[in-house]
Amino acid sequence: MAATPLLELSGIDKSFGPVQVLHDVGLSAYAGEVTALVGDNGAGKSTLVKCVSGIYTIDAGTVSFDGRPVTIHSPRDAAELGIEVVYQDLALCDNLDIVQNMFLGREKVRGIVLDEPTMEQMAGDTLASLSVRTVKSLRQLVASLSGGQRQTVAIAKAVLWNSRVVILDEPTAALGVAQTAQVLELVRRLADSGLGVVLISHNMNDVFAVSDRIAALYLGRMAAQVKTSEVTHSQVVELITAGRSGTVGLPPERPDGNGNGNGVAVDITPGGDQ
């Protein structure tokens, strides 16, 4: 494992008018690892991802990529760095085939016409590199694909462009058991191939099945970032619902009722800051 995070957020604040959604949030994602980002509805997961992807501009804090500070003003900036996001709605067009979807907006051309052979070759190579065998033809319409196959195409589309960090928003939502297993295997293969993967999920079984680290958000604060092997299901649930589990998590409520102190999370990984 690399000592330096591939993607590192520090002190991220984000407000919408008088409502502060993110408070001094930090997050680290390492190459070759799956970092599960968990939290209850309204914890700030989607806002944090949109800050990373350039949809929202952060109010304060720093973003580092591959050890150097970067500024992300737009999704194009994020894509140029190698950050791709697969949202829950997948953003696929049912009336287009797999190749057309994977190159939508980034089509290869030869002169004034589309370079269909090159695009088909690149799409096939990408799916093969991910050991995807559930797709019969690259020219299948997306409308004819199952939920798991659609998720596979969306992930392959994200990694096609030399991405280095892939953020997956609830990739197994509404999938059956077999399809969920296929997608989780693909998520693990992404990390094993050297990418940094951030997995957003409410499913603790999925989180513990594929993640190397877990980052728990609670009411817009990072409660803890821990190694998956060092926590239990119940501890993670407590971090999600209360921001604290035993000695792990946000500082306890003060008698004056002002809440979680300065909102600094406790990192219990070896050598982590306390």
PDB file of N, CA, C and O in Angstrom, residues 52-55 65 71-85 106 157-158 160-165:
ATOM      1  N   VAL A  52     -15.827  16.779  -4.599  1.00  0.00           N
ATOM      2  CA  VAL A  52     -14.672  16.115  -5.196  1.00  0.00           C
ATOM      3  C   VAL A  52     -14.771  16.117  -6.715  1.00  0.00           C
ATOM      4  O   VAL A  52     -13.774  16.289  -7.416  1.00  0.00           O
ATOM      5  N   SER A  53     -15.990  15.946  -7.237  1.00  0.00           N
ATOM      6  CA  SER A  53     -16.173  15.833  -8.682  1.00  0.00           C
ATOM      7  C   SER A  53     -16.291  17.181  -9.381  1.00  0.00           C
ATOM      8  O   SER A  53     -16.408  17.226 -10.608  1.00  0.00           O
ATOM      9  N   GLY A  54     -16.263  18.279  -8.630  1.00  0.00           N
ATOM     10  CA  GLY A  54     -16.281  19.593  -9.241  1.00  0.00           C
ATOM     11  C   GLY A  54     -17.656  20.173  -9.500  1.00  0.00           C
ATOM     12  O   GLY A  54     -17.783  21.264 -10.075  1.00  0.00           O
ATOM     13  N   ILE A  55     -18.699  19.482  -9.080  1.00  0.00           N
ATOM     14  CA  ILE A  55     -20.052  20.029  -9.243  1.00  0.00           C
ATOM     15  C   ILE A  55     -20.276  21.173  -8.266  1.00  0.00           C
ATOM     16  O   ILE A  55     -20.873  22.196  -8.609  1.00  0.00           O
ATOM     17  N   PHE A  65      -4.112  15.563  -4.717  1.00  0.00           N
ATOM     18  CA  PHE A  65      -4.188  14.402  -5.590  1.00  0.00           C
ATOM     19  C   PHE A  65      -2.782  13.933  -5.894  1.00  0.00           C
ATOM     20  O   PHE A  65      -1.957  14.707  -6.379  1.00  0.00           O
ATOM     21  N   THR A  71      -6.886  22.183  -7.408  1.00  0.00           N
ATOM     22  CA  THR A  71      -8.139  22.923  -7.320  1.00  0.00           C
ATOM     23  C   THR A  71      -9.093  22.360  -8.363  1.00  0.00           C
ATOM     24  O   THR A  71      -8.734  22.258  -9.545  1.00  0.00           O
ATOM     25  N   ILE A  72     -10.275  21.983  -7.930  1.00  0.00           N
ATOM     26  CA  ILE A  72     -11.266  21.382  -8.837  1.00  0.00           C
ATOM     27  C   ILE A  72     -12.457  22.326  -8.949  1.00  0.00           C
ATOM     28  O   ILE A  72     -13.219  22.506  -8.001  1.00  0.00           O
ATOM     29  N   HIS A  73     -12.597  22.950 -10.117  1.00  0.00           N
ATOM     30  CA  HIS A  73     -13.679  23.904 -10.334  1.00  0.00           C
ATOM     31  C   HIS A  73     -14.847  23.301 -11.110  1.00  0.00           C
ATOM     32  O   HIS A  73     -15.937  23.873 -11.114  1.00  0.00           O
ATOM     33  N   SER A  74     -14.610  22.179 -11.778  1.00  0.00           N
ATOM     34  CA  SER A  74     -15.643  21.613 -12.649  1.00  0.00           C
ATOM     35  C   SER A  74     -15.421  20.121 -12.811  1.00  0.00           C
ATOM     36  O   SER A  74     -14.332  19.604 -12.537  1.00  0.00           O
ATOM     37  N   PRO A  75     -16.438  19.398 -13.287  1.00  0.00           N
ATOM     38  CA  PRO A  75     -16.248  17.975 -13.573  1.00  0.00           C
ATOM     39  C   PRO A  75     -15.124  17.717 -14.581  1.00  0.00           C
ATOM     40  O   PRO A  75     -14.463  16.686 -14.515  1.00  0.00           O
ATOM     41  N   ARG A  76     -14.906  18.663 -15.488  1.00  0.00           N
ATOM     42  CA  ARG A  76     -13.812  18.499 -16.446  1.00  0.00           C
ATOM     43  C   ARG A  76     -12.460  18.498 -15.734  1.00  0.00           C
ATOM     44  O   ARG A  76     -11.566  17.724 -16.070  1.00  0.00           O
ATOM     45  N   ASP A  77     -12.320  19.379 -14.731  1.00  0.00           N
ATOM     46  CA  ASP A  77     -11.079  19.393 -13.944  1.00  0.00           C
ATOM     47  C   ASP A  77     -10.862  18.053 -13.265  1.00  0.00           C
ATOM     48  O   ASP A  77      -9.748  17.518 -13.234  1.00  0.00           O
ATOM     49  N   ALA A  78     -11.932  17.508 -12.686  1.00  0.00           N
ATOM     50  CA  ALA A  78     -11.824  16.219 -11.997  1.00  0.00           C
ATOM     51  C   ALA A  78     -11.448  15.121 -12.980  1.00  0.00           C
ATOM     52  O   ALA A  78     -10.586  14.279 -12.686  1.00  0.00           O
ATOM     53  N   ALA A  79     -12.078  15.117 -14.150  1.00  0.00           N
ATOM     54  CA  ALA A  79     -11.794  14.090 -15.149  1.00  0.00           C
ATOM     55  C   ALA A  79     -10.357  14.169 -15.636  1.00  0.00           C
ATOM     56  O   ALA A  79      -9.708  13.147 -15.875  1.00  0.00           O
ATOM     57  N   GLU A  80      -9.840  15.389 -15.786  1.00  0.00           N
ATOM     58  CA  GLU A  80      -8.465  15.544 -16.244  1.00  0.00           C
ATOM     59  C   GLU A  80      -7.465  15.014 -15.214  1.00  0.00           C
ATOM     60  O   GLU A  80      -6.382  14.534 -15.573  1.00  0.00           O
ATOM     61  N   LEU A  81      -7.821  15.090 -13.938  1.00  0.00           N
ATOM     62  CA  LEU A  81      -6.975  14.518 -12.894  1.00  0.00           C
ATOM     63  C   LEU A  81      -7.045  12.997 -12.891  1.00  0.00           C
ATOM     64  O   LEU A  81      -6.098  12.323 -12.483  1.00  0.00           O
ATOM     65  N   GLY A  82      -8.167  12.470 -13.347  1.00  0.00           N
ATOM     66  CA  GLY A  82      -8.368  11.026 -13.315  1.00  0.00           C
ATOM     67  C   GLY A  82      -9.402  10.598 -12.301  1.00  0.00           C
ATOM     68  O   GLY A  82      -9.391   9.459 -11.841  1.00  0.00           O
ATOM     69  N   ILE A  83     -10.316  11.517 -11.936  1.00  0.00           N
ATOM     70  CA  ILE A  83     -11.388  11.217 -10.985  1.00  0.00           C
ATOM     71  C   ILE A  83     -12.689  11.044 -11.753  1.00  0.00           C
ATOM     72  O   ILE A  83     -13.131  11.962 -12.458  1.00  0.00           O
ATOM     73  N   GLU A  84     -13.291   9.889 -11.652  1.00  0.00           N
ATOM     74  CA  GLU A  84     -14.553   9.610 -12.324  1.00  0.00           C
ATOM     75  C   GLU A  84     -15.584   9.163 -11.292  1.00  0.00           C
ATOM     76  O   GLU A  84     -15.252   8.446 -10.344  1.00  0.00           O
ATOM     77  N   VAL A  85     -16.822   9.589 -11.485  1.00  0.00           N
ATOM     78  CA  VAL A  85     -17.904   9.246 -10.563  1.00  0.00           C
ATOM     79  C   VAL A  85     -18.980   8.470 -11.314  1.00  0.00           C
ATOM     80  O   VAL A  85     -19.401   8.873 -12.404  1.00  0.00           O
ATOM     81  N   ARG A 106     -17.415  11.743 -25.886  1.00  0.00           N
ATOM     82  CA  ARG A 106     -15.970  11.644 -26.072  1.00  0.00           C
ATOM     83  C   ARG A 106     -15.660  10.750 -27.286  1.00  0.00           C
ATOM     84  O   ARG A 106     -14.697   9.994 -27.309  1.00  0.00           O
ATOM     85  N   LYS A 157     -17.215   2.386 -18.322  1.00  0.00           N
ATOM     86  CA  LYS A 157     -17.158   3.724 -18.928  1.00  0.00           C
ATOM     87  C   LYS A 157     -16.280   4.651 -18.100  1.00  0.00           C
ATOM     88  O   LYS A 157     -15.516   5.463 -18.631  1.00  0.00           O
ATOM     89  N   ALA A 158     -16.364   4.513 -16.780  1.00  0.00           N
ATOM     90  CA  ALA A 158     -15.588   5.380 -15.897  1.00  0.00           C
ATOM     91  C   ALA A 158     -14.097   5.075 -15.967  1.00  0.00           C
ATOM     92  O   ALA A 158     -13.272   5.991 -15.881  1.00  0.00           O
ATOM     93  N   LEU A 160     -12.501   3.726 -18.522  1.00  0.00           N
ATOM     94  CA  LEU A 160     -12.006   3.760 -19.901  1.00  0.00           C
ATOM     95  C   LEU A 160     -11.015   4.890 -20.124  1.00  0.00           C
ATOM     96  O   LEU A 160     -10.124   4.792 -20.965  1.00  0.00           O
ATOM     97  N   TRP A 161     -11.149   5.970 -19.370  1.00  0.00           N
ATOM     98  CA  TRP A 161     -10.405   7.198 -19.654  1.00  0.00           C
ATOM     99  C   TRP A 161      -9.205   7.372 -18.738  1.00  0.00           C
ATOM    100  O   TRP A 161      -8.940   8.451 -18.242  1.00  0.00           O
ATOM    101  N   ASN A 162      -8.495   6.281 -18.483  1.00  0.00           N
ATOM    102  CA  ASN A 162      -7.277   6.340 -17.667  1.00  0.00           C
ATOM    103  C   ASN A 162      -7.538   6.948 -16.292  1.00  0.00           C
ATOM    104  O   ASN A 162      -6.723   7.708 -15.766  1.00  0.00           O
ATOM    105  N   SER A 163      -8.690   6.639 -15.727  1.00  0.00           N
ATOM    106  CA  SER A 163      -9.029   7.161 -14.412  1.00  0.00           C
ATOM    107  C   SER A 163      -8.142   6.505 -13.362  1.00  0.00           C
ATOM    108  O   SER A 163      -7.666   5.381 -13.512  1.00  0.00           O
ATOM    109  N   ARG A 164      -7.919   7.221 -12.282  1.00  0.00           N
ATOM    110  CA  ARG A 164      -7.098   6.719 -11.182  1.00  0.00           C
ATOM    111  C   ARG A 164      -7.901   6.589  -9.899  1.00  0.00           C
ATOM    112  O   ARG A 164      -7.553   5.814  -9.017  1.00  0.00           O
ATOM    113  N   VAL A 165      -8.973   7.375  -9.785  1.00  0.00           N
ATOM    114  CA  VAL A 165      -9.893   7.266  -8.654  1.00  0.00           C
ATOM    115  C   VAL A 165     -11.301   7.114  -9.214  1.00  0.00           C
ATOM    116  O   VAL A 165     -11.738   7.928 -10.040  1.00  0.00           O
TER     117      VAL A 165
END
